[in-house]
mmCIF file of C-alpha atoms in Angstrom:
data_model
loop_
_atom_site.group_PDB
_atom_site.id
_atom_site.type_symbol
_atom_site.label_atom_id
_atom_site.label_comp_id
_atom_site.label_asym_id
_atom_site.label_seq_id
_atom_site.Cartn_x
_atom_site.Cartn_y
_atom_site.Cartn_z
ATOM 1 C CA MET A 74 0.000 0.000 0.000
ATOM 2 C CA GLN A 75 2.767 2.456 0.957
ATOM 3 C CA GLU A 76 4.664 1.699 -2.231
ATOM 4 C CA TRP A 77 1.554 2.321 -4.347
ATOM 5 C CA LEU A 78 0.744 5.548 -2.451
ATOM 6 C CA PHE A 79 4.269 6.931 -2.792
ATOM 7 C CA SER A 80 4.319 6.021 -6.473
ATOM 8 C CA PHE A 81 0.908 7.613 -7.057
ATOM 9 C CA LEU A 82 1.988 10.855 -5.344
ATOM 10 C CA GLY A 83 5.462 10.837 -6.927
ATOM 11 C CA ILE A 84 7.227 10.907 -3.563
ATOM 12 C CA ASP A 85 9.927 8.870 -1.830
ATOM 13 C CA ASN A 86 9.265 9.136 1.906
ATOM 14 C CA TRP A 87 6.860 10.112 4.677
ATOM 15 C CA PHE A 88 8.369 13.584 5.041
ATOM 16 C CA GLU A 89 7.344 14.356 1.463
ATOM 17 C CA PHE A 90 3.967 12.720 2.108
ATOM 18 C CA TRP A 91 3.220 15.306 4.800
ATOM 19 C CA TRP A 92 4.259 18.124 2.479
ATOM 20 C CA VAL A 93 1.910 16.806 -0.202
ATOM 21 C CA GLY A 94 -0.808 16.597 2.475
ATOM 22 C CA LEU A 95 -0.157 20.245 3.346
ATOM 23 C CA GLY A 96 -0.402 21.102 -0.354
ATOM 24 C CA PHE A 97 -3.785 19.388 -0.629
ATOM 25 C CA LEU A 98 -5.013 21.125 2.547
ATOM 26 C CA ALA A 99 -3.832 24.482 1.205
ATOM 27 C CA GLN A 100 -5.592 23.889 -2.103
ATOM 28 C CA GLY A 101 -8.777 22.903 -0.264
ATOM 29 C CA ILE A 102 -8.737 26.076 1.831
ATOM 30 C CA PHE A 103 -7.997 28.188 -1.220
ATOM 31 C CA ALA A 104 -10.751 26.560 -3.282
ATOM 32 C CA SER A 105 -13.306 26.881 -0.478
ATOM 33 C CA ARG A 106 -13.220 30.655 -0.833
ATOM 34 C CA PHE A 107 -15.251 30.348 -4.033
ATOM 35 C CA ILE A 108 -17.953 28.346 -2.268
ATOM 36 C CA VAL A 109 -18.093 30.988 0.489
ATOM 37 C CA GLN A 110 -18.313 33.750 -2.113
ATOM 38 C CA TRP A 111 -21.017 31.908 -4.059
ATOM 39 C CA ILE A 112 -23.164 31.353 -0.951
ATOM 40 C CA ALA A 113 -22.740 34.990 0.138
ATOM 41 C CA SER A 114 -23.703 36.197 -3.351
ATOM 42 C CA GLU A 115 -26.780 33.970 -3.421
ATOM 43 C CA LYS A 116 -27.883 35.353 -0.042
ATOM 44 C CA ALA A 117 -27.273 38.938 -1.182
ATOM 45 C CA GLY A 118 -28.946 38.385 -4.540
ATOM 46 C CA THR A 119 -25.977 40.005 -6.273
ATOM 47 C CA SER A 120 -22.283 39.385 -6.721
ATOM 48 C CA TYR A 121 -20.688 39.919 -3.317
ATOM 49 C CA VAL A 122 -17.227 39.222 -1.890
ATOM 50 C CA PRO A 123 -17.381 38.655 1.881
ATOM 51 C CA VAL A 124 -14.406 39.295 4.182
ATOM 52 C CA ALA A 125 -14.149 35.522 4.753
ATOM 53 C CA PHE A 126 -13.153 35.214 1.087
ATOM 54 C CA TRP A 127 -10.014 37.258 1.738
ATOM 55 C CA TYR A 128 -9.131 35.357 4.922
ATOM 56 C CA LEU A 129 -9.469 32.040 3.086
ATOM 57 C CA SER A 130 -7.429 33.486 0.218
ATOM 58 C CA ILE A 131 -4.537 34.568 2.419
ATOM 59 C CA SER A 132 -4.607 31.387 4.533
ATOM 60 C CA GLY A 133 -4.634 29.070 1.531
ATOM 61 C CA GLY A 134 -2.187 31.288 -0.335
ATOM 62 C CA LEU A 135 0.365 31.288 2.498
ATOM 63 C CA LEU A 136 0.140 27.526 2.891
ATOM 64 C CA MET A 137 0.502 27.023 -0.861
ATOM 65 C CA LEU A 138 3.446 29.435 -0.853
ATOM 66 C CA ALA A 139 5.138 27.313 1.822
ATOM 67 C CA TYR A 140 4.500 24.214 -0.291
ATOM 68 C CA ALA A 141 5.823 25.951 -3.430
ATOM 69 C CA ILE A 142 8.990 26.990 -1.596
ATOM 70 C CA TYR A 143 9.483 23.414 -0.398
ATOM 71 C CA ARG A 144 9.031 22.153 -3.977
ATOM 72 C CA GLN A 145 11.392 24.919 -5.207
ATOM 73 C CA ASP A 146 9.046 25.842 -8.040
ATOM 74 C CA PRO A 147 9.781 29.477 -9.040
ATOM 75 C CA VAL A 148 6.603 29.848 -11.127
ATOM 76 C CA PHE A 149 4.409 28.619 -8.269
ATOM 77 C CA ILE A 150 6.371 30.728 -5.727
ATOM 78 C CA PHE A 151 5.975 33.900 -7.787
ATOM 79 C CA GLY A 152 2.273 33.331 -8.368
ATOM 80 C CA GLN A 153 1.474 32.640 -4.721
ATOM 81 C CA ALA A 154 3.698 35.429 -3.370
ATOM 82 C CA THR A 155 2.039 38.060 -5.551
ATOM 83 C CA GLY A 156 -1.405 36.733 -4.666
ATOM 84 C CA VAL A 157 -0.670 36.916 -0.936
ATOM 85 C CA ILE A 158 0.279 40.591 -1.344
ATOM 86 C CA VAL A 159 -3.080 41.306 -3.003
ATOM 87 C CA TYR A 160 -5.023 39.400 -0.308
ATOM 88 C CA ALA A 161 -3.182 41.185 2.492
ATOM 89 C CA ARG A 162 -3.785 44.572 0.877
ATOM 90 C CA ASN A 163 -7.504 43.886 0.502
ATOM 91 C CA LEU A 164 -7.732 42.938 4.187
ATOM 92 C CA MET A 165 -5.852 46.114 5.123
ATOM 93 C CA LEU A 166 -8.314 48.207 3.094
ATOM 94 C CA ILE A 167 -11.303 46.433 4.643
ATOM 95 C CA HIS A 168 -10.036 46.979 8.169
ATOM 96 C CA ARG A 169 -9.103 50.593 7.423
ATOM 97 C CA SER A 170 -12.640 51.334 6.188
ATOM 98 C CA LYS A 171 -14.156 49.635 9.257
ATOM 99 C CA ASP A 172 -11.924 51.697 11.536
ATOM 100 C CA ALA A 173 -12.890 54.896 9.703
ATOM 101 C CA ALA A 174 -16.591 54.036 9.978
ATOM 102 C CA HIS A 175 -16.140 53.287 13.692
ATOM 103 C CA ASP A 176 -14.369 56.624 14.270
ATOM 104 C CA GLN A 177 -17.286 58.501 12.653
ATOM 105 C CA THR A 178 -19.822 57.088 15.107
#
């Protein structure tokens, strides 16, 4: 079973197995943001991006960035690193606007 699993995943040992597991977890978190956005849009009756979308984006993006660095894949590293910057900036803007709204009350 172990031999088949390692062959299927293209890995050689359990250390790599856990990295692949982290990669799958990261992809699951990242993909779940679209389900969250879809549900929020259906509830709103219009296209809507909830704050949870950005938290799932940055969480999944950081985990995938760690996986990409482990795999030493420069294309994957560049793509995830730039995405994480965008997600972080969106969260900063969201929190800044909430703070400004709070200061006005």
